[in-house]
Short mmCIF file of C-alpha atoms and ligand atoms in Angstrom, two decimals:
data_model
loop_
_atom_site.label_atom_id
_atom_site.label_comp_id
_atom_site.label_asym_id
_atom_site.label_seq_id
_atom_site.Cartn_x
_atom_site.Cartn_y
_atom_site.Cartn_z
CA UNK K 1 124.62 80.01 50.83
CA UNK K 2 122.55 83.16 51.28
CA UNK K 3 122.21 85.87 48.66
CA UNK K 4 124.20 88.25 50.84
CA UNK K 5 127.04 85.73 51.17
CA UNK K 6 127.19 85.28 47.37
CA UNK K 7 127.38 89.03 46.84
CA UNK K 8 130.07 89.43 49.49
CA UNK K 9 132.16 86.60 48.04
CA UNK K 10 131.87 87.94 44.51
CA UNK K 11 132.75 91.54 45.29
CA UNK K 12 136.58 91.34 45.57
CA UNK K 13 137.10 90.17 41.98
CA UNK K 14 134.83 92.96 40.70
CA UNK K 15 137.34 95.63 41.68
CA UNK K 16 141.02 96.07 40.87
CA UNK K 17 143.34 94.16 43.20
CA UNK K 18 144.19 95.87 46.48
CA UNK K 19 147.71 97.31 46.28
CA UNK K 20 149.58 96.12 49.35
CA UNK K 21 152.90 97.14 50.92
CA UNK K 22 154.50 94.52 53.16
CA UNK K 23 156.42 96.04 56.11
CA UNK K 24 159.09 93.64 57.48
CA UNK K 25 159.76 90.04 56.56
CA UNK K 26 160.29 88.01 59.73
CA UNK K 27 158.37 84.78 60.21
CA UNK K 28 155.05 86.66 60.42
CA UNK K 29 155.86 89.20 57.73
CA UNK K 30 157.06 86.56 55.27
CA UNK K 31 153.86 84.54 55.74
CA UNK K 32 151.83 87.69 55.04
CA UNK K 33 154.06 88.47 52.03
CA UNK K 34 153.45 85.00 50.56
CA UNK K 35 149.69 85.39 51.11
CA UNK K 36 149.78 88.69 49.21
CA UNK K 37 151.85 87.28 46.32
CA UNK K 38 149.64 84.17 46.09
CA UNK K 39 146.24 85.93 46.35
CA UNK K 40 144.56 86.94 43.06
CA UNK K 41 142.79 89.90 44.71
CA UNK K 42 146.02 91.34 46.15
CA UNK K 43 148.90 93.00 44.30
CA UNK K 44 152.27 93.62 45.95
CA UNK K 45 153.12 97.32 45.64
CA UNK K 46 156.19 97.60 47.88
CA UNK K 47 158.33 95.93 50.52
CA UNK K 48 160.07 97.53 53.50
CA UNK K 49 162.83 95.56 55.30
CA UNK K 50 165.18 96.31 58.20
CA UNK K 51 168.16 94.18 57.23
CA UNK K 52 170.76 95.49 54.77
CA UNK K 53 171.17 91.94 53.44
CA UNK K 54 167.54 91.90 52.23
CA UNK K 55 167.49 95.46 50.80
CA UNK K 56 167.56 95.45 46.97
CA UNK K 57 166.36 91.85 46.70
CA UNK K 58 163.22 90.92 44.81
CA UNK K 59 160.26 90.23 47.14
CA UNK K 60 159.71 86.90 45.40
CA UNK K 61 163.24 85.84 46.23
CA UNK K 62 162.74 86.72 49.94
CA UNK K 63 159.40 84.88 50.01
CA UNK K 64 160.66 81.84 48.03
CA UNK K 65 158.33 82.69 45.15
CA UNK K 66 158.83 83.67 41.48
CA UNK K 67 160.27 87.19 40.91
CA UNK K 68 157.68 89.93 41.47
CA UNK K 69 159.59 92.95 40.16
CA UNK K 70 159.11 94.59 43.60
CA UNK K 71 162.44 95.27 45.28
CA UNK K 72 162.85 95.43 49.06
CA UNK K 73 163.89 98.83 50.39
CA UNK K 74 165.25 100.25 53.64
CA UNK K 75 163.95 103.72 52.72
CA UNK K 76 160.65 104.85 54.24
CA UNK K 77 160.63 107.74 51.75
CA UNK K 78 160.50 105.21 48.87
CA UNK K 79 157.57 103.54 50.58
CA UNK K 80 155.75 106.84 51.24
CA UNK K 81 156.04 107.73 47.54
CA UNK K 82 154.20 104.57 46.42
CA UNK K 83 150.53 104.41 45.44
CA UNK K 84 149.05 101.74 47.69
CA UNK K 85 145.86 100.86 49.54
CA UNK K 86 147.33 99.35 52.65
CA UNK K 87 150.52 98.58 54.59
CA UNK K 88 150.81 95.27 56.48
CA UNK K 89 152.93 96.32 59.46
CA UNK K 90 154.78 93.28 60.90
CA UNK K 91 158.05 94.45 62.51
CA UNK K 92 159.59 93.15 65.70
CA UNK K 93 158.34 94.63 68.95
CA UNK K 94 160.65 97.42 70.06
CA UNK K 95 161.29 99.09 73.41
CA UNK K 96 159.54 101.32 74.28
CA UNK K 97 156.23 99.99 72.98
CA UNK K 98 155.43 103.22 71.09
CA UNK K 99 158.74 103.13 69.14
CA UNK K 100 156.92 102.40 65.88
CA UNK K 101 154.48 105.31 66.22
CA UNK K 102 156.51 107.80 64.14
CA UNK K 103 156.71 105.43 61.15
CA UNK K 104 153.04 104.49 61.42
CA UNK K 105 151.94 108.14 61.65
CA UNK K 106 153.96 108.98 58.52
CA UNK K 107 152.37 106.08 56.63
CA UNK K 108 148.87 107.14 57.70
CA UNK K 109 149.46 110.81 56.89
CA UNK K 110 150.65 109.80 53.40
CA UNK K 111 147.20 108.28 52.77
CA UNK K 112 148.02 104.62 53.36
CA UNK K 113 145.78 102.47 55.50
CA UNK K 114 147.78 100.44 58.02
CA UNK K 115 147.09 97.00 59.53
CA UNK K 116 149.55 96.17 62.33
CA UNK K 117 150.12 92.94 64.25
CA UNK K 118 152.12 94.68 67.01
CA UNK K 119 149.98 97.49 68.33
CA UNK K 120 147.00 99.78 67.60
CA UNK K 121 144.49 97.16 68.78
CA UNK K 122 142.63 99.63 71.02
CA UNK K 123 144.66 102.84 71.23
CA UNK K 124 142.31 104.56 73.69
CA UNK K 125 143.42 102.02 76.33
CA UNK K 126 146.88 103.61 76.19
CA UNK K 127 145.58 107.12 76.77
CA UNK K 128 143.71 109.84 74.93
CA UNK K 129 146.88 111.67 73.82
CA UNK K 130 148.20 108.52 72.11
CA UNK K 131 144.87 107.85 70.37
CA UNK K 132 144.50 111.50 69.33
CA UNK K 133 147.93 111.57 67.69
CA UNK K 134 147.07 108.47 65.63
CA UNK K 135 143.62 109.83 64.76
CA UNK K 136 145.13 113.12 63.60
CA UNK K 137 147.48 111.25 61.24
CA UNK K 138 144.50 109.29 59.86
CA UNK K 139 142.59 112.53 59.30
CA UNK K 140 145.56 114.13 57.55
CA UNK K 141 145.83 111.22 55.11
CA UNK K 142 142.17 110.15 54.94
CA UNK K 143 143.39 106.75 56.12
CA UNK K 144 142.45 104.00 58.59
CA UNK K 145 144.53 102.25 61.26
CA UNK K 146 143.73 98.81 62.68
CA UNK K 147 145.60 96.28 64.80
CA UNK K 148 144.81 92.61 64.42
CA UNK K 149 146.21 89.10 64.85
CA UNK K 150 145.22 86.20 67.10
CA UNK K 151 146.21 87.56 70.52
CA UNK K 152 145.88 90.50 70.48
CA UNK K 153 143.31 90.67 67.72
CA UNK K 154 140.93 87.72 67.92
CA UNK K 155 140.61 86.01 71.31
CA UNK K 156 139.48 88.84 73.58
CA UNK K 157 138.41 91.31 70.92
CA UNK K 158 136.23 89.06 68.76
CA UNK K 159 135.77 85.54 70.20
CA UNK K 160 134.87 86.50 73.74
CA UNK K 161 132.24 89.09 72.73
CA UNK K 162 130.58 86.69 70.30
CA UNK K 163 130.46 83.92 72.90
CA UNK K 164 129.10 86.32 75.53
CA UNK K 165 125.99 86.61 73.35
CA UNK K 166 124.82 83.35 74.99
CA UNK K 167 124.69 84.85 78.47
CA UNK K 168 121.84 86.51 80.28
CA UNK K 169 124.13 87.42 83.19
CA UNK K 170 127.91 87.80 83.32
CA UNK K 171 129.99 87.35 86.46
CA UNK K 172 133.50 87.27 85.00
CA UNK K 173 135.43 86.56 81.84
CA UNK K 174 138.92 85.07 81.48
CA UNK K 175 140.97 84.90 78.27
CA UNK K 176 144.10 82.78 78.70
CA UNK K 177 146.94 82.04 76.30
CA UNK K 178 149.56 79.39 77.08
CA UNK K 179 152.34 79.02 74.54
CA UNK K 180 155.18 76.53 74.82
CA UNK K 181 158.36 78.27 73.62
CA UNK K 182 160.68 75.27 74.00
CA UNK K 183 161.15 74.97 70.21
CA UNK K 184 161.40 78.67 69.37
CA UNK K 185 164.67 79.17 67.48
CA UNK K 186 165.28 82.92 67.93
CA UNK K 187 167.48 83.29 71.06
CA UNK K 188 167.22 87.10 71.05
CA UNK K 189 163.44 86.89 71.07
CA UNK K 190 163.24 84.17 73.74
CA UNK K 191 165.78 85.68 76.14
CA UNK K 192 165.53 89.44 75.49
CA UNK K 193 161.96 90.06 74.31
CA UNK K 194 160.17 87.26 76.20
CA UNK K 195 162.40 87.52 79.28
CA UNK K 196 163.21 83.82 79.67
CA UNK K 197 166.37 82.86 81.61
CA UNK K 198 166.42 86.13 83.60
CA UNK K 199 167.49 85.97 87.25
CA UNK K 200 164.51 86.76 89.50
CA UNK K 201 166.31 89.71 91.14
CA UNK K 202 166.64 91.31 87.66
CA UNK K 203 162.92 91.12 86.93
CA UNK K 204 160.84 94.19 87.74
CA UNK K 205 157.26 93.04 87.25
CA UNK K 206 155.83 96.52 87.84
CA UNK K 207 157.99 99.02 86.00
CA UNK K 208 160.52 96.91 84.07
CA UNK K 209 160.69 97.17 80.25
CA UNK K 210 158.95 93.84 79.61
CA UNK K 211 156.23 94.46 82.19
CA UNK K 212 155.59 97.89 80.67
CA UNK K 213 155.63 96.63 77.07
CA UNK K 214 153.41 93.58 77.53
CA UNK K 215 151.22 95.45 80.01
CA UNK K 216 150.55 98.06 77.29
CA UNK K 217 150.01 95.44 74.61
CA UNK K 218 147.51 93.26 76.49
CA UNK K 219 145.80 96.10 78.35
CA UNK K 220 144.33 96.91 74.94
CA UNK K 221 142.64 93.45 74.86
CA UNK K 222 140.90 94.25 78.16
CA UNK K 223 139.96 97.76 77.00
CA UNK K 224 138.56 96.52 73.67
CA UNK K 225 136.56 93.73 75.30
CA UNK K 226 135.11 96.02 77.97
CA UNK K 227 134.09 98.51 75.29
CA UNK K 228 132.38 95.79 73.23
CA UNK K 229 130.44 94.53 76.26
CA UNK K 230 129.78 98.07 77.53
CA UNK K 231 131.29 97.13 80.90
CA UNK K 232 131.94 100.28 82.95
CA UNK K 233 135.49 99.41 84.12
CA UNK K 234 136.84 101.67 86.82
CA UNK K 235 140.45 100.46 86.49
CA UNK K 236 142.75 98.21 84.44
CA UNK K 237 145.52 96.75 86.60
CA UNK K 238 148.61 94.64 85.87
CA UNK K 239 149.18 91.49 87.93
CA UNK K 240 152.24 89.93 86.22
CA UNK K 241 153.93 86.76 87.55
CA UNK K 242 156.94 84.61 86.67
CA UNK K 243 157.71 80.94 87.42
CA UNK K 244 161.29 79.77 87.92
CA UNK K 245 162.87 76.69 86.33
CA UNK K 246 162.94 73.78 88.83
CA UNK K 247 166.04 72.42 87.00
CA UNK K 248 168.11 73.29 83.91
CA UNK K 249 165.85 73.21 80.82
CA UNK K 250 167.37 72.57 77.39
CA UNK K 251 165.41 74.70 74.90
CA UNK K 252 166.11 75.21 71.19
CA UNK K 253 167.16 78.83 71.80
CA UNK K 254 169.56 77.85 74.64
CA UNK K 255 169.60 76.58 78.23
CA UNK K 256 167.28 78.02 80.88
CA UNK K 257 169.25 77.63 84.12
CA UNK K 258 167.57 76.31 87.28
CA UNK K 259 166.22 79.19 89.37
CA UNK K 260 165.84 81.56 86.40
CA UNK K 261 162.62 82.58 84.63
CA UNK K 262 161.04 79.62 82.80
CA UNK K 263 157.51 81.00 82.43
CA UNK K 264 156.06 84.49 82.30
CA UNK K 265 152.44 85.39 82.94
CA UNK K 266 151.53 88.83 81.64
CA UNK K 267 148.21 89.23 83.37
CA UNK K 268 145.85 92.20 83.29
CA UNK K 269 142.59 92.62 85.19
CA UNK K 270 139.69 94.85 84.23
CA UNK K 271 137.99 95.96 87.45
CA UNK K 272 134.72 97.46 88.52
CA UNK K 273 135.60 98.73 91.97
CA UNK K 274 137.70 95.90 93.44
CA UNK K 275 135.85 93.21 91.47
CA UNK K 276 137.83 91.51 88.66
CA UNK K 277 135.35 91.31 85.81
CA UNK K 278 137.86 90.65 82.99
CA UNK K 279 141.21 88.86 83.23
CA UNK K 280 143.56 88.59 80.27
CA UNK K 281 146.36 86.15 81.06
CA UNK K 282 149.21 85.51 78.60
CA UNK K 283 151.54 82.67 79.63
CA UNK K 284 154.74 81.75 77.83
CA UNK K 285 156.47 78.67 79.14
CA UNK K 286 159.64 76.72 78.39
CA UNK K 287 158.25 73.17 78.15
CA UNK K 288 155.80 71.02 80.08
CA UNK K 289 158.07 70.48 83.14
CA UNK K 290 157.46 73.96 84.53
CA UNK K 291 155.11 73.72 87.55
CA UNK K 292 151.58 74.86 86.78
CA UNK K 293 151.83 74.21 83.04
CA UNK K 294 151.49 70.43 82.82
CA UNK K 295 148.34 70.58 80.65
CA UNK K 296 146.90 73.40 78.64
CA UNK K 297 145.23 74.51 75.42
CA UNK K 298 146.80 77.32 73.44
CA UNK K 299 143.85 79.60 74.12
CA UNK K 300 140.99 79.37 76.58
CA UNK K 301 138.00 81.64 76.99
CA UNK K 302 136.07 81.05 80.22
CA UNK K 303 132.95 82.94 81.08
CA UNK K 304 131.14 82.63 84.38
CA UNK K 305 127.51 83.64 84.70
CA UNK K 306 124.27 82.30 83.32
CA UNK K 307 125.32 80.06 81.63
CA UNK K 308 129.03 79.51 82.26
CA UNK K 309 131.04 78.66 79.14
CA UNK K 310 134.53 77.16 78.61
CA UNK K 311 136.02 77.25 75.14
CA UNK K 312 139.44 75.85 74.25
CA UNK K 313 141.16 76.55 70.97
CA UNK K 314 144.25 74.89 69.48
CA UNK K 315 145.46 75.47 65.95
CA UNK K 316 146.44 72.36 64.02
CA UNK K 317 149.74 72.35 62.15
CA UNK K 318 149.10 71.89 58.41
CA UNK K 319 150.57 68.63 57.11
CA UNK K 320 152.87 67.99 54.15
CA UNK K 321 153.27 71.62 53.13
CA UNK K 322 157.01 71.26 52.60
CA UNK K 323 157.61 74.60 54.37
CA UNK K 324 158.33 75.54 57.99
CA UNK K 325 155.42 77.97 58.33
CA UNK K 326 153.52 77.25 61.54
CA UNK K 327 149.78 77.23 62.19
CA UNK K 328 150.09 80.45 64.22
CA UNK K 329 151.91 82.20 61.39
CA UNK K 330 149.22 81.15 58.91
CA UNK K 331 146.58 82.23 61.43
CA UNK K 332 148.02 85.71 61.90
CA UNK K 333 148.48 86.12 58.13
CA UNK K 334 144.85 85.03 57.63
CA UNK K 335 143.60 87.63 60.11
CA UNK K 336 145.71 90.33 58.44
CA UNK K 337 144.94 89.62 54.79
CA UNK K 338 141.22 89.05 55.43
CA UNK K 339 141.08 92.41 57.17
CA UNK K 340 142.29 94.26 54.05
CA UNK K 341 138.91 94.91 52.32
CA UNK K 342 137.33 96.01 55.62
CA UNK K 343 140.15 98.38 56.53
CA UNK K 344 140.38 99.86 53.02
CA UNK K 345 136.63 100.56 52.91
CA UNK K 346 136.39 101.87 56.50
CA UNK K 347 136.01 105.61 57.10
CA UNK K 348 139.24 107.40 58.11
CA UNK K 349 140.27 106.89 61.74
CA UNK K 350 140.92 104.10 64.22
CA UNK K 351 139.06 100.94 63.28
CA UNK K 352 137.69 98.13 65.41
CA UNK K 353 136.44 94.93 63.83
CA UNK K 354 132.92 93.57 64.26
CA UNK K 355 132.36 90.83 66.81
CA UNK K 356 129.78 92.30 69.15
CA UNK K 357 127.22 90.13 70.94
CA UNK K 358 123.56 90.47 70.07
CA UNK K 359 123.03 92.37 73.26
CA UNK K 360 125.06 93.27 76.33
CA UNK K 361 124.77 90.71 79.15
CA UNK K 362 123.55 92.06 82.46
CA UNK K 363 126.18 92.00 85.24
CA UNK K 364 125.07 89.79 88.13
N1 NAP W 1 148.94 89.87 67.14
C1 NAP W 1 149.37 88.62 67.12
O1 NAP W 1 148.58 87.68 67.25
C2 NAP W 1 150.82 88.31 66.97
C3 NAP W 1 151.24 86.98 67.03
C4 NAP W 1 152.59 86.70 66.91
C5 NAP W 1 153.50 87.73 66.74
N2 NAP W 1 153.07 89.00 66.70
C6 NAP W 1 154.02 90.12 66.53
O2 NAP W 1 154.76 89.91 65.35
C7 NAP W 1 156.04 90.45 65.54
C8 NAP W 1 157.00 89.84 64.53
O3 NAP W 1 157.10 88.45 64.80
P1 NAP W 1 157.99 87.50 63.89
O4 NAP W 1 157.72 86.13 64.36
O5 NAP W 1 157.81 87.84 62.46
O6 NAP W 1 159.45 87.92 64.34
P2 NAP W 1 160.84 87.52 63.65
O7 NAP W 1 160.69 86.32 62.79
O8 NAP W 1 161.86 87.52 64.70
O9 NAP W 1 161.11 88.71 62.63
C9 NAP W 1 161.65 89.88 63.05
C10 NAP W 1 161.27 90.99 62.10
O10 NAP W 1 161.68 92.24 62.66
C11 NAP W 1 162.32 93.00 61.69
N3 NAP W 1 163.32 93.83 62.33
C12 NAP W 1 164.67 93.69 62.34
N4 NAP W 1 165.25 94.73 62.99
C13 NAP W 1 164.23 95.50 63.42
C14 NAP W 1 164.16 96.71 64.12
N5 NAP W 1 165.23 97.35 64.55
N6 NAP W 1 162.94 97.24 64.37
C15 NAP W 1 161.82 96.62 63.97
N7 NAP W 1 161.81 95.47 63.28
C16 NAP W 1 163.01 94.93 63.01
C17 NAP W 1 162.92 92.02 60.70
O11 NAP W 1 162.99 92.72 59.48
P3 NAP W 1 163.49 92.12 58.06
O12 NAP W 1 163.83 90.68 58.29
O13 NAP W 1 162.32 92.28 57.16
O14 NAP W 1 164.66 92.92 57.65
C18 NAP W 1 161.91 90.91 60.74
O15 NAP W 1 160.89 91.19 59.83
C19 NAP W 1 156.37 90.14 67.01
O16 NAP W 1 157.18 91.14 67.54
C20 NAP W 1 155.01 90.12 67.68
O17 NAP W 1 154.77 91.29 68.41
C21 NAP W 1 151.75 89.31 66.81
#
């Protein structure tokens, strides 16, 4: 281990624990909450929930841990009044995509750093006015805003740039996620938020709510990656697709009828002129019988150029943990909690994480 690594590893215990507010306790939020409760360098300062049934309960009870003395609240004013270093923002996606902005701006203006898993990955990709509003809230509170997670958060923003450091010339770069949703339990999420089971005539892949929401979310991956590689994109364009079920598919959340949506592909291209230099392709599919999805890794990063590179990444489910937490939930919680020291020590404003290549590959 190098001297620098020893110093970096030792530093967290030399300061007081980071005071953390957990915002929302779904599958992702609860995994983050447990990581905070279990981590010696983190101290739970507050807990915001949406459901009345959880309000007033001890955070430890919600997380299946010992009592913490921190009670869940539905009041943002209670949260704003707390002394805390950072808020871990893990609510459900809402329509429209910017529906959480008011809450986040209030948190930032009150002096709390915010790490979100839903948005704020690369705000400039959603327009200057949007980024300026967030920046102004950061300036008011002397706070920092960062979005992170696996996708968005890691694959395009951090993996792809690091890997591109091997290239002398870049032709094109594809980041692809394929996630099998056949065992997802939450019917609202699968049918309403992911759009499965919709009749094709109901799906507007250009201006519909899902196309707009996921277009805005994943456009930020393309924008962040282009910025890291200093690629002078002239346009970012949606190219969304759906695949219909060849027969009825029995999924855990309910039945996907034949002829309705059984896979969505939220696909965004980063262009220079008419040339597709970056493609970010997010595929959610109801099982392996859907045409085109017979074999896949969870994430793939494919670069073409000199040299070409193909990287496949699958998370491995931890064994014998006795809890239902999935590898993806641990992965997102890891990205979020490990970001805390960096976000807390960053200067006020919108933060991007390191992950740049050693130099920018030449476009061939
Ligand atoms: N960046 C990434 O890599 C990544 C990966 C996966 C997921 N995500 C994001 O994580 C989000 C949460 O996923 P999850 O699996 O935790 O979902 P989930 O298990 O369905 O949990 C839903 C959460 O939403 C909260 N909620 C309830 N009503 C709400 C409302 N009206 N507005 C906002 N939130 C509300 C719930 O609050 P309480 O239960 O606390 O009351 C609960 O915490 C997803 O929407 C997704 O965008 C990001």
